[in-house]
Amino acid sequence: MKQNALTEAVMSLAAQTHAFSDADLEQPWAWGPHDEGARFALIGTYHELRDLAVKLGMLRREKGTAATAVYHLLAQNNTAYRDLQAVLLGIPHDLYETPPAPGEWPLRSVVGHIIGSQRHFFTLVDYAIRRLRQDPTRSPQLPPNETDKVVGPTSAYMQLVEEGTIADLLTFYDGLHQRMMDEFVTISDTELDGISLWWEEIVFDLHHRLHRFDAHLRQHTIQAEKTLAQLGQPPTEARQLLRLVYNALAEVEGVLIGAPDLGTAQQAELAATITARATAVSTRIAQARQLITAVQAGDLDSVQQLLAAEPLLANAR
């Protein structure tokens, strides 16, 4: 699953709005008839993405493009991945390094553990599928050092966790996630019954292994949220709204698994709308902040210039 224009548009919107304060969201903005402040740049985007997901689903059914079980599994995993991305939006570097309490993991360790586990989960499924397709007589037990062979040396990964930037760590995770979405999409319903054996010493099928991507990620996303709350960083309204937007994006992406060219015109149209909206709302908030500063400073000339450029700022708070 390649990142397309719609995904890039949502990421751009998030980059430009995640730092909006609650006061920023009160600034004048309308989405259609809803003149309820800049929050509707985000709520409106959520609405439009949900609508697109439904329409693409209808189009998929009309075309008779069936969704396999693995499509559903990958969609669940992708939703969990997007949710974590939303939780981590715009977190300052120093908060990644700060333990929330003595003896507890900082965010860097939480994120490192999430990705480290995903490396193993990916390898388990990859090995099981290769075994099924190439040599079913091989043992289902994951061979020693198989993770290093499939996704790179553990030593290099641990160096990234301990010394790399958080941006580099998340970029690594994105590559692994995209690889999972691309390579596992060909798994058939029958192959999901294939077996896998790891440290648990219990034989699991690939349904179980693929669900572990999702369940484990959800578990530690909650840990990340708790850590942020302990560090005095509860989610703002803007971040909560963006979390909804990311989950709506994931629903669209889920419908497109196995049918990426579905509704390309509709995807492109919404991507353009969101991109333009991101620029417009970030400009509006910057202008509102400038106006408030000018009013507080008694700078009448600046106030008049800003109002002349954008009369709606007369309603700025």
PDB file of C-alpha atoms in Angstrom:
ATOM      1  CA  MET A   1       0.000   0.000   0.000  1.00  0.00           C
ATOM      2  CA  LYS A   2       1.779   3.087  -1.248  1.00  0.00           C
ATOM      3  CA  GLN A   3       1.228   6.477   0.372  1.00  0.00           C
ATOM      4  CA  ASN A   4      -0.974   8.374  -2.071  1.00  0.00           C
ATOM      5  CA  ALA A   5      -2.035  12.002  -2.477  1.00  0.00           C
ATOM      6  CA  LEU A   6      -4.920  11.609  -0.033  1.00  0.00           C
ATOM      7  CA  THR A   7      -2.664  10.284   2.717  1.00  0.00           C
ATOM      8  CA  GLU A   8      -0.146  13.046   2.048  1.00  0.00           C
ATOM      9  CA  ALA A   9      -2.918  15.650   2.245  1.00  0.00           C
ATOM     10  CA  VAL A  10      -4.040  14.387   5.647  1.00  0.00           C
ATOM     11  CA  MET A  11      -0.451  14.354   6.910  1.00  0.00           C
ATOM     12  CA  SER A  12      -0.034  17.943   5.709  1.00  0.00           C
ATOM     13  CA  LEU A  13      -3.215  18.982   7.506  1.00  0.00           C
ATOM     14  CA  ALA A  14      -1.985  17.343  10.703  1.00  0.00           C
ATOM     15  CA  ALA A  15       1.438  18.977  10.471  1.00  0.00           C
ATOM     16  CA  GLN A  16      -0.153  22.417  10.148  1.00  0.00           C
ATOM     17  CA  THR A  17      -2.875  22.064  12.791  1.00  0.00           C
ATOM     18  CA  HIS A  18      -1.751  19.696  15.564  1.00  0.00           C
ATOM     19  CA  ALA A  19      -0.380  22.593  17.633  1.00  0.00           C
ATOM     20  CA  PHE A  20      -3.626  24.604  17.499  1.00  0.00           C
ATOM     21  CA  SER A  21      -4.731  25.647  20.966  1.00  0.00           C
ATOM     22  CA  ASP A  22      -8.319  25.471  22.153  1.00  0.00           C
ATOM     23  CA  ALA A  23      -8.466  29.240  21.603  1.00  0.00           C
ATOM     24  CA  ASP A  24      -7.251  28.799  18.015  1.00  0.00           C
ATOM     25  CA  LEU A  25     -10.133  26.430  17.335  1.00  0.00           C
ATOM     26  CA  GLU A  26     -12.575  29.193  18.303  1.00  0.00           C
ATOM     27  CA  GLN A  27     -11.317  31.503  15.554  1.00  0.00           C
ATOM     28  CA  PRO A  28     -13.720  32.256  12.675  1.00  0.00           C
ATOM     29  CA  TRP A  29     -14.040  29.423  10.170  1.00  0.00           C
ATOM     30  CA  ALA A  30     -16.914  27.767   8.375  1.00  0.00           C
ATOM     31  CA  TRP A  31     -17.330  24.343   6.828  1.00  0.00           C
ATOM     32  CA  GLY A  32     -20.369  24.645   4.605  1.00  0.00           C
ATOM     33  CA  PRO A  33     -23.212  25.977   6.775  1.00  0.00           C
ATOM     34  CA  HIS A  34     -21.338  25.124   9.979  1.00  0.00           C
ATOM     35  CA  ASP A  35     -19.880  28.426  11.160  1.00  0.00           C
ATOM     36  CA  GLU A  36     -18.501  27.120  14.446  1.00  0.00           C
ATOM     37  CA  GLY A  37     -14.824  27.925  14.346  1.00  0.00           C
ATOM     38  CA  ALA A  38     -11.587  26.435  13.045  1.00  0.00           C
ATOM     39  CA  ARG A  39     -12.321  23.064  14.634  1.00  0.00           C
ATOM     40  CA  PHE A  40     -14.547  22.471  11.615  1.00  0.00           C
ATOM     41  CA  ALA A  41     -11.496  22.356   9.364  1.00  0.00           C
ATOM     42  CA  LEU A  42     -10.815  19.072  11.170  1.00  0.00           C
ATOM     43  CA  ILE A  43     -14.361  17.877  11.823  1.00  0.00           C
ATOM     44  CA  GLY A  44     -15.246  18.596   8.203  1.00  0.00           C
ATOM     45  CA  THR A  45     -12.259  16.601   6.991  1.00  0.00           C
ATOM     46  CA  TYR A  46     -13.292  13.698   9.218  1.00  0.00           C
ATOM     47  CA  HIS A  47     -16.820  13.865   7.783  1.00  0.00           C
ATOM     48  CA  GLU A  48     -15.555  13.888   4.190  1.00  0.00           C
ATOM     49  CA  LEU A  49     -13.198  10.950   4.726  1.00  0.00           C
ATOM     50  CA  ARG A  50     -15.950   8.867   6.302  1.00  0.00           C
ATOM     51  CA  ASP A  51     -18.211   9.697   3.372  1.00  0.00           C
ATOM     52  CA  LEU A  52     -15.507   8.713   0.888  1.00  0.00           C
ATOM     53  CA  ALA A  53     -14.986   5.375   2.648  1.00  0.00           C
ATOM     54  CA  VAL A  54     -18.676   4.528   2.290  1.00  0.00           C
ATOM     55  CA  LYS A  55     -18.776   5.540  -1.375  1.00  0.00           C
ATOM     56  CA  LEU A  56     -15.615   3.608  -2.208  1.00  0.00           C
ATOM     57  CA  GLY A  57     -17.072   0.579  -0.452  1.00  0.00           C
ATOM     58  CA  MET A  58     -20.200   0.849  -2.594  1.00  0.00           C
ATOM     59  CA  LEU A  59     -18.061   1.178  -5.722  1.00  0.00           C
ATOM     60  CA  ARG A  60     -16.025  -1.854  -4.728  1.00  0.00           C
ATOM     61  CA  ARG A  61     -19.157  -3.953  -4.325  1.00  0.00           C
ATOM     62  CA  GLU A  62     -20.487  -2.738  -7.680  1.00  0.00           C
ATOM     63  CA  LYS A  63     -17.248  -3.821  -9.350  1.00  0.00           C
ATOM     64  CA  GLY A  64     -17.353  -7.188  -7.623  1.00  0.00           C
ATOM     65  CA  THR A  65     -13.891  -6.748  -6.087  1.00  0.00           C
ATOM     66  CA  ALA A  66     -14.085  -9.123  -3.154  1.00  0.00           C
ATOM     67  CA  ALA A  67     -12.155  -8.491   0.037  1.00  0.00           C
ATOM     68  CA  THR A  68     -10.233 -11.478   1.373  1.00  0.00           C
ATOM     69  CA  ALA A  69      -9.715 -12.218   5.046  1.00  0.00           C
ATOM     70  CA  VAL A  70      -6.180 -10.860   4.930  1.00  0.00           C
ATOM     71  CA  TYR A  71      -7.474  -7.570   3.508  1.00  0.00           C
ATOM     72  CA  HIS A  72      -9.611  -7.244   6.622  1.00  0.00           C
ATOM     73  CA  LEU A  73      -6.708  -8.169   8.896  1.00  0.00           C
ATOM     74  CA  LEU A  74      -4.394  -5.668   7.232  1.00  0.00           C
ATOM     75  CA  ALA A  75      -7.047  -2.965   7.481  1.00  0.00           C
ATOM     76  CA  GLN A  76      -7.319  -3.583  11.220  1.00  0.00           C
ATOM     77  CA  ASN A  77      -3.546  -3.373  11.572  1.00  0.00           C
ATOM     78  CA  ASN A  78      -3.395  -0.189   9.532  1.00  0.00           C
ATOM     79  CA  THR A  79      -6.057   1.440  11.695  1.00  0.00           C
ATOM     80  CA  ALA A  80      -4.014   0.695  14.811  1.00  0.00           C
ATOM     81  CA  TYR A  81      -0.904   2.099  13.109  1.00  0.00           C
ATOM     82  CA  ARG A  82      -2.623   5.346  12.119  1.00  0.00           C
ATOM     83  CA  ASP A  83      -3.979   5.678  15.650  1.00  0.00           C
ATOM     84  CA  LEU A  84      -0.479   5.520  17.131  1.00  0.00           C
ATOM     85  CA  GLN A  85       0.707   8.093  14.601  1.00  0.00           C
ATOM     86  CA  ALA A  86      -2.054  10.425  15.759  1.00  0.00           C
ATOM     87  CA  VAL A  87      -1.166   9.965  19.430  1.00  0.00           C
ATOM     88  CA  LEU A  88       2.480  10.841  18.719  1.00  0.00           C
ATOM     89  CA  LEU A  89       1.776  13.909  16.571  1.00  0.00           C
ATOM     90  CA  GLY A  90       4.055  16.805  17.382  1.00  0.00           C
ATOM     91  CA  ILE A  91       5.455  15.427  20.639  1.00  0.00           C
ATOM     92  CA  PRO A  92       8.518  17.507  21.635  1.00  0.00           C
ATOM     93  CA  HIS A  93      11.839  15.663  21.538  1.00  0.00           C
ATOM     94  CA  ASP A  94      12.494  16.123  25.254  1.00  0.00           C
ATOM     95  CA  LEU A  95       9.276  14.315  26.174  1.00  0.00           C
ATOM     96  CA  TYR A  96      10.514  11.211  24.386  1.00  0.00           C
ATOM     97  CA  GLU A  97      13.486  11.115  26.713  1.00  0.00           C
ATOM     98  CA  THR A  98      11.698  11.810  30.016  1.00  0.00           C
ATOM     99  CA  PRO A  99      10.534   8.890  32.193  1.00  0.00           C
ATOM    100  CA  PRO A 100       7.024   9.611  33.525  1.00  0.00           C
ATOM    101  CA  ALA A 101       8.020   8.249  36.934  1.00  0.00           C
ATOM    102  CA  PRO A 102      11.043   6.506  38.481  1.00  0.00           C
ATOM    103  CA  GLY A 103      11.508   3.066  36.956  1.00  0.00           C
ATOM    104  CA  GLU A 104       8.994   3.612  34.146  1.00  0.00           C
ATOM    105  CA  TRP A 105       9.733   3.706  30.429  1.00  0.00           C
ATOM    106  CA  PRO A 106      10.122   7.009  28.591  1.00  0.00           C
ATOM    107  CA  LEU A 107       8.285   7.310  25.290  1.00  0.00           C
ATOM    108  CA  ARG A 108      11.442   6.405  23.383  1.00  0.00           C
ATOM    109  CA  SER A 109      11.442   2.998  25.074  1.00  0.00           C
ATOM    110  CA  VAL A 110       7.706   2.512  24.535  1.00  0.00           C
ATOM    111  CA  VAL A 111       7.992   3.279  20.825  1.00  0.00           C
ATOM    112  CA  GLY A 112      11.167   1.209  20.533  1.00  0.00           C
ATOM    113  CA  HIS A 113       9.414  -1.771  22.112  1.00  0.00           C
ATOM    114  CA  ILE A 114       6.418  -1.423  19.793  1.00  0.00           C
ATOM    115  CA  ILE A 115       8.565  -1.405  16.678  1.00  0.00           C
ATOM    116  CA  GLY A 116      10.910  -4.097  17.951  1.00  0.00           C
ATOM    117  CA  SER A 117       7.962  -6.414  18.496  1.00  0.00           C
ATOM    118  CA  GLN A 118       6.575  -5.600  15.056  1.00  0.00           C
ATOM    119  CA  ARG A 119       9.920  -6.691  13.581  1.00  0.00           C
ATOM    120  CA  HIS A 120       9.427 -10.132  15.127  1.00  0.00           C
ATOM    121  CA  PHE A 121       5.741 -10.334  14.193  1.00  0.00           C
ATOM    122  CA  PHE A 122       6.598  -9.520  10.583  1.00  0.00           C
ATOM    123  CA  THR A 123       9.291 -12.193  10.519  1.00  0.00           C
ATOM    124  CA  LEU A 124       6.977 -14.843  11.972  1.00  0.00           C
ATOM    125  CA  VAL A 125       4.418 -14.323   9.217  1.00  0.00           C
ATOM    126  CA  ASP A 126       7.047 -13.960   6.509  1.00  0.00           C
ATOM    127  CA  TYR A 127       8.744 -17.219   7.518  1.00  0.00           C
ATOM    128  CA  ALA A 128       5.461 -19.112   7.817  1.00  0.00           C
ATOM    129  CA  ILE A 129       4.343 -18.046   4.337  1.00  0.00           C
ATOM    130  CA  ARG A 130       7.704 -18.877   2.747  1.00  0.00           C
ATOM    131  CA  ARG A 131       7.601 -22.264   4.448  1.00  0.00           C
ATOM    132  CA  LEU A 132       4.097 -22.947   3.118  1.00  0.00           C
ATOM    133  CA  ARG A 133       4.931 -21.874  -0.409  1.00  0.00           C
ATOM    134  CA  GLN A 134       8.446 -23.269  -0.732  1.00  0.00           C
ATOM    135  CA  ASP A 135       8.917 -26.224   1.627  1.00  0.00           C
ATOM    136  CA  PRO A 136       6.034 -27.266   3.920  1.00  0.00           C
ATOM    137  CA  THR A 137       8.216 -30.036   5.370  1.00  0.00           C
ATOM    138  CA  ARG A 138      10.379 -27.472   7.181  1.00  0.00           C
ATOM    139  CA  SER A 139       9.787 -26.973  10.893  1.00  0.00           C
ATOM    140  CA  PRO A 140       7.245 -24.266  11.756  1.00  0.00           C
ATOM    141  CA  GLN A 141       9.582 -23.142  14.547  1.00  0.00           C
ATOM    142  CA  LEU A 142      11.076 -19.733  13.757  1.00  0.00           C
ATOM    143  CA  PRO A 143      14.803 -20.348  13.125  1.00  0.00           C
ATOM    144  CA  PRO A 144      17.400 -18.537  15.246  1.00  0.00           C
ATOM    145  CA  ASN A 145      18.416 -15.118  13.873  1.00  0.00           C
ATOM    146  CA  GLU A 146      15.614 -15.194  11.292  1.00  0.00           C
ATOM    147  CA  THR A 147      14.483 -11.694  12.288  1.00  0.00           C
ATOM    148  CA  ASP A 148      17.954 -10.326  11.549  1.00  0.00           C
ATOM    149  CA  LYS A 149      17.867 -11.944   8.103  1.00  0.00           C
ATOM    150  CA  VAL A 150      14.399 -10.660   7.221  1.00  0.00           C
ATOM    151  CA  VAL A 151      14.285  -7.124   8.640  1.00  0.00           C
ATOM    152  CA  GLY A 152      17.917  -6.301   9.390  1.00  0.00           C
ATOM    153  CA  PRO A 153      20.334  -6.792  12.299  1.00  0.00           C
ATOM    154  CA  THR A 154      18.925  -6.385  15.785  1.00  0.00           C
ATOM    155  CA  SER A 155      22.130  -4.590  16.773  1.00  0.00           C
ATOM    156  CA  ALA A 156      21.507  -1.894  14.164  1.00  0.00           C
ATOM    157  CA  TYR A 157      17.905  -1.568  15.272  1.00  0.00           C
ATOM    158  CA  MET A 158      18.870  -1.200  18.936  1.00  0.00           C
ATOM    159  CA  GLN A 159      21.401   1.459  18.013  1.00  0.00           C
ATOM    160  CA  LEU A 160      18.587   3.326  16.263  1.00  0.00           C
ATOM    161  CA  VAL A 161      16.376   3.021  19.353  1.00  0.00           C
ATOM    162  CA  GLU A 162      19.089   4.191  21.731  1.00  0.00           C
ATOM    163  CA  GLU A 163      20.882   6.828  19.658  1.00  0.00           C
ATOM    164  CA  GLY A 164      18.758   7.776  16.645  1.00  0.00           C
ATOM    165  CA  THR A 165      16.276  10.604  16.432  1.00  0.00           C
ATOM    166  CA  ILE A 166      12.638   9.879  17.029  1.00  0.00           C
ATOM    167  CA  ALA A 167      11.955  10.962  13.451  1.00  0.00           C
ATOM    168  CA  ASP A 168      14.379   8.308  12.196  1.00  0.00           C
ATOM    169  CA  LEU A 169      12.772   5.665  14.411  1.00  0.00           C
ATOM    170  CA  LEU A 170       9.283   6.474  13.154  1.00  0.00           C
ATOM    171  CA  THR A 171      10.531   6.518   9.563  1.00  0.00           C
ATOM    172  CA  PHE A 172      11.918   3.009  10.086  1.00  0.00           C
ATOM    173  CA  TYR A 173       8.545   1.921  11.448  1.00  0.00           C
ATOM    174  CA  ASP A 174       6.730   3.410   8.477  1.00  0.00           C
ATOM    175  CA  GLY A 175       8.927   1.414   6.106  1.00  0.00           C
ATOM    176  CA  LEU A 176       8.244  -1.808   8.010  1.00  0.00           C
ATOM    177  CA  HIS A 177       4.524  -1.102   8.103  1.00  0.00           C
ATOM    178  CA  GLN A 178       4.366  -0.386   4.381  1.00  0.00           C
ATOM    179  CA  ARG A 179       6.314  -3.571   3.700  1.00  0.00           C
ATOM    180  CA  MET A 180       3.756  -5.558   5.687  1.00  0.00           C
ATOM    181  CA  MET A 181       0.884  -3.953   3.784  1.00  0.00           C
ATOM    182  CA  ASP A 182       2.550  -4.644   0.427  1.00  0.00           C
ATOM    183  CA  GLU A 183       3.887  -8.164   0.979  1.00  0.00           C
ATOM    184  CA  PHE A 184       1.130  -9.766   3.043  1.00  0.00           C
ATOM    185  CA  VAL A 185      -1.712  -8.655   0.780  1.00  0.00           C
ATOM    186  CA  THR A 186      -1.222 -11.802  -1.339  1.00  0.00           C
ATOM    187  CA  ILE A 187      -1.869 -14.207   1.554  1.00  0.00           C
ATOM    188  CA  SER A 188      -4.857 -16.398   0.725  1.00  0.00           C
ATOM    189  CA  ASP A 189      -7.626 -17.403   3.113  1.00  0.00           C
ATOM    190  CA  THR A 190      -6.279 -20.957   3.104  1.00  0.00           C
ATOM    191  CA  GLU A 191      -2.745 -19.820   3.909  1.00  0.00           C
ATOM    192  CA  LEU A 192      -4.034 -18.054   7.016  1.00  0.00           C
ATOM    193  CA  ASP A 193      -4.528 -21.535   8.469  1.00  0.00           C
ATOM    194  CA  GLY A 194      -0.766 -22.098   8.199  1.00  0.00           C
ATOM    195  CA  ILE A 195       1.049 -22.708  11.461  1.00  0.00           C
ATOM    196  CA  SER A 196       3.751 -20.836  13.326  1.00  0.00           C
ATOM    197  CA  LEU A 197       5.809 -21.692  16.394  1.00  0.00           C
ATOM    198  CA  TRP A 198       7.804 -19.237  18.533  1.00  0.00           C
ATOM    199  CA  TRP A 199       8.835 -18.750  22.162  1.00  0.00           C
ATOM    200  CA  GLU A 200       5.285 -19.502  23.415  1.00  0.00           C
ATOM    201  CA  GLU A 201       5.773 -23.186  22.499  1.00  0.00           C
ATOM    202  CA  ILE A 202       2.172 -23.154  21.280  1.00  0.00           C
ATOM    203  CA  VAL A 203       1.292 -23.690  17.641  1.00  0.00           C
ATOM    204  CA  PHE A 204      -0.600 -20.647  16.356  1.00  0.00           C
ATOM    205  CA  ASP A 205      -2.116 -20.058  12.949  1.00  0.00           C
ATOM    206  CA  LEU A 206      -1.515 -16.911  10.929  1.00  0.00           C
ATOM    207  CA  HIS A 207      -4.842 -15.427  11.940  1.00  0.00           C
ATOM    208  CA  HIS A 208      -3.382 -15.210  15.441  1.00  0.00           C
ATOM    209  CA  ARG A 209      -0.018 -13.886  14.281  1.00  0.00           C
ATOM    210  CA  LEU A 210      -1.587 -11.102  12.222  1.00  0.00           C
ATOM    211  CA  HIS A 211      -3.956 -10.108  15.014  1.00  0.00           C
ATOM    212  CA  ARG A 212      -0.946  -9.716  17.318  1.00  0.00           C
ATOM    213  CA  PHE A 213       0.271  -6.779  15.203  1.00  0.00           C
ATOM    214  CA  ASP A 214      -2.952  -4.965  16.047  1.00  0.00           C
ATOM    215  CA  ALA A 215      -3.527  -6.074  19.649  1.00  0.00           C
ATOM    216  CA  HIS A 216       0.042  -5.468  20.822  1.00  0.00           C
ATOM    217  CA  LEU A 217       0.103  -2.064  19.132  1.00  0.00           C
ATOM    218  CA  ARG A 218      -3.166  -1.071  20.808  1.00  0.00           C
ATOM    219  CA  GLN A 219      -1.816  -2.181  24.194  1.00  0.00           C
ATOM    220  CA  HIS A 220       1.237   0.035  23.960  1.00  0.00           C
ATOM    221  CA  THR A 221      -0.574   2.944  22.319  1.00  0.00           C
ATOM    222  CA  ILE A 222      -2.506   3.127  25.583  1.00  0.00           C
ATOM    223  CA  GLN A 223       0.823   3.006  27.434  1.00  0.00           C
ATOM    224  CA  ALA A 224       2.052   5.930  25.322  1.00  0.00           C
ATOM    225  CA  GLU A 225      -1.116   7.894  26.136  1.00  0.00           C
ATOM    226  CA  LYS A 226      -0.698   7.204  29.854  1.00  0.00           C
ATOM    227  CA  THR A 227       2.942   8.282  29.662  1.00  0.00           C
ATOM    228  CA  LEU A 228       2.015  11.572  27.993  1.00  0.00           C
ATOM    229  CA  ALA A 229      -0.677  12.228  30.599  1.00  0.00           C
ATOM    230  CA  GLN A 230       1.826  11.597  33.404  1.00  0.00           C
ATOM    231  CA  LEU A 231       4.179  14.074  31.739  1.00  0.00           C
ATOM    232  CA  GLY A 232       1.481  16.745  31.793  1.00  0.00           C
ATOM    233  CA  GLN A 233       0.612  16.401  28.108  1.00  0.00           C
ATOM    234  CA  PRO A 234      -3.029  15.309  27.885  1.00  0.00           C
ATOM    235  CA  PRO A 235      -4.466  15.478  24.360  1.00  0.00           C
ATOM    236  CA  THR A 236      -5.743  18.868  23.256  1.00  0.00           C
ATOM    237  CA  GLU A 237      -8.984  19.213  21.326  1.00  0.00           C
ATOM    238  CA  ALA A 238      -7.029  19.626  18.080  1.00  0.00           C
ATOM    239  CA  ARG A 239      -5.108  16.416  18.693  1.00  0.00           C
ATOM    240  CA  GLN A 240      -8.284  14.530  19.580  1.00  0.00           C
ATOM    241  CA  LEU A 241      -9.919  15.725  16.377  1.00  0.00           C
ATOM    242  CA  LEU A 242      -6.873  14.745  14.345  1.00  0.00           C
ATOM    243  CA  ARG A 243      -7.040  11.297  15.888  1.00  0.00           C
ATOM    244  CA  LEU A 244     -10.535  10.996  14.448  1.00  0.00           C
ATOM    245  CA  VAL A 245      -9.219  12.210  11.090  1.00  0.00           C
ATOM    246  CA  TYR A 246      -6.434   9.604  11.102  1.00  0.00           C
ATOM    247  CA  ASN A 247      -8.891   6.840  11.907  1.00  0.00           C
ATOM    248  CA  ALA A 248     -11.164   8.008   9.086  1.00  0.00           C
ATOM    249  CA  LEU A 249      -8.174   7.985   6.734  1.00  0.00           C
ATOM    250  CA  ALA A 250      -7.413   4.420   7.825  1.00  0.00           C
ATOM    251  CA  GLU A 251     -10.963   3.397   6.944  1.00  0.00           C
ATOM    252  CA  VAL A 252     -10.496   4.755   3.417  1.00  0.00           C
ATOM    253  CA  GLU A 253      -7.130   2.999   3.125  1.00  0.00           C
ATOM    254  CA  GLY A 254      -8.727  -0.229   4.331  1.00  0.00           C
ATOM    255  CA  VAL A 255     -11.346  -0.133   1.585  1.00  0.00           C
ATOM    256  CA  LEU A 256      -8.562   0.346  -0.970  1.00  0.00           C
ATOM    257  CA  ILE A 257      -6.532  -2.711   0.072  1.00  0.00           C
ATOM    258  CA  GLY A 258      -6.364  -4.947  -2.978  1.00  0.00           C
ATOM    259  CA  ALA A 259      -8.023  -2.248  -5.095  1.00  0.00           C
ATOM    260  CA  PRO A 260      -5.768   0.837  -4.887  1.00  0.00           C
ATOM    261  CA  ASP A 261      -7.097   2.368  -8.116  1.00  0.00           C
ATOM    262  CA  LEU A 262     -10.676   2.421  -6.900  1.00  0.00           C
ATOM    263  CA  GLY A 263     -12.291   5.853  -7.181  1.00  0.00           C
ATOM    264  CA  THR A 264      -9.076   7.641  -8.103  1.00  0.00           C
ATOM    265  CA  ALA A 265     -10.945  10.773  -9.184  1.00  0.00           C
ATOM    266  CA  GLN A 266     -12.812  10.965  -5.871  1.00  0.00           C
ATOM    267  CA  GLN A 267      -9.575  10.397  -3.971  1.00  0.00           C
ATOM    268  CA  ALA A 268      -7.776  13.127  -5.905  1.00  0.00           C
ATOM    269  CA  GLU A 269     -10.629  15.593  -5.455  1.00  0.00           C
ATOM    270  CA  LEU A 270     -10.720  15.145  -1.693  1.00  0.00           C
ATOM    271  CA  ALA A 271      -6.914  15.280  -1.469  1.00  0.00           C
ATOM    272  CA  ALA A 272      -6.945  18.653  -3.235  1.00  0.00           C
ATOM    273  CA  THR A 273      -9.708  19.921  -0.943  1.00  0.00           C
ATOM    274  CA  ILE A 274      -7.840  18.893   2.212  1.00  0.00           C
ATOM    275  CA  THR A 275      -4.541  20.329   0.972  1.00  0.00           C
ATOM    276  CA  ALA A 276      -6.158  23.691   0.230  1.00  0.00           C
ATOM    277  CA  ARG A 277      -8.000  23.636   3.557  1.00  0.00           C
ATOM    278  CA  ALA A 278      -4.793  22.974   5.492  1.00  0.00           C
ATOM    279  CA  THR A 279      -3.145  26.032   3.968  1.00  0.00           C
ATOM    280  CA  ALA A 280      -6.217  28.214   4.428  1.00  0.00           C
ATOM    281  CA  VAL A 281      -6.895  27.346   8.061  1.00  0.00           C
ATOM    282  CA  SER A 282      -3.244  27.665   9.098  1.00  0.00           C
ATOM    283  CA  THR A 283      -3.171  31.092   7.430  1.00  0.00           C
ATOM    284  CA  ARG A 284      -6.395  32.111   9.197  1.00  0.00           C
ATOM    285  CA  ILE A 285      -5.034  31.105  12.601  1.00  0.00           C
ATOM    286  CA  ALA A 286      -1.752  32.934  11.986  1.00  0.00           C
ATOM    287  CA  GLN A 287      -3.714  36.065  11.043  1.00  0.00           C
ATOM    288  CA  ALA A 288      -5.938  35.775  14.118  1.00  0.00           C
ATOM    289  CA  ARG A 289      -2.907  35.491  16.371  1.00  0.00           C
ATOM    290  CA  GLN A 290      -1.361  38.555  14.717  1.00  0.00           C
ATOM    291  CA  LEU A 291      -4.585  40.511  15.192  1.00  0.00           C
ATOM    292  CA  ILE A 292      -4.847  39.619  18.864  1.00  0.00           C
ATOM    293  CA  THR A 293      -1.221  40.641  19.402  1.00  0.00           C
ATOM    294  CA  ALA A 294      -1.809  43.940  17.583  1.00  0.00           C
ATOM    295  CA  VAL A 295      -4.943  44.691  19.623  1.00  0.00           C
ATOM    296  CA  GLN A 296      -3.152  43.944  22.877  1.00  0.00           C
ATOM    297  CA  ALA A 297      -0.277  46.208  21.822  1.00  0.00           C
ATOM    298  CA  GLY A 298      -2.610  49.003  20.718  1.00  0.00           C
ATOM    299  CA  ASP A 299      -1.182  48.802  17.185  1.00  0.00           C
ATOM    300  CA  LEU A 300      -4.108  50.330  15.277  1.00  0.00           C
ATOM    301  CA  ASP A 301      -2.339  50.370  11.897  1.00  0.00           C
ATOM    302  CA  SER A 302      -1.682  46.621  12.009  1.00  0.00           C
ATOM    303  CA  VAL A 303      -5.241  45.962  13.156  1.00  0.00           C
ATOM    304  CA  GLN A 304      -6.646  47.910  10.208  1.00  0.00           C
ATOM    305  CA  GLN A 305      -4.330  46.192   7.725  1.00  0.00           C
ATOM    306  CA  LEU A 306      -5.245  42.721   8.974  1.00  0.00           C
ATOM    307  CA  LEU A 307      -8.982  43.453   8.907  1.00  0.00           C
ATOM    308  CA  ALA A 308      -8.712  44.923   5.421  1.00  0.00           C
ATOM    309  CA  ALA A 309      -6.979  41.751   4.212  1.00  0.00           C
ATOM    310  CA  GLU A 310      -9.473  39.437   5.936  1.00  0.00           C
ATOM    311  CA  PRO A 311     -12.733  41.025   7.188  1.00  0.00           C
ATOM    312  CA  LEU A 312     -13.791  37.792   8.925  1.00  0.00           C
ATOM    313  CA  LEU A 313     -11.077  38.484  11.489  1.00  0.00           C
ATOM    314  CA  ALA A 314     -13.440  41.041  13.016  1.00  0.00           C
ATOM    315  CA  ASN A 315     -14.931  38.011  14.791  1.00  0.00           C
ATOM    316  CA  ALA A 316     -11.571  36.770  16.094  1.00  0.00           C
ATOM    317  CA  ARG A 317     -11.447  35.985  19.803  1.00  0.00           C
TER     318      ARG A 317
END
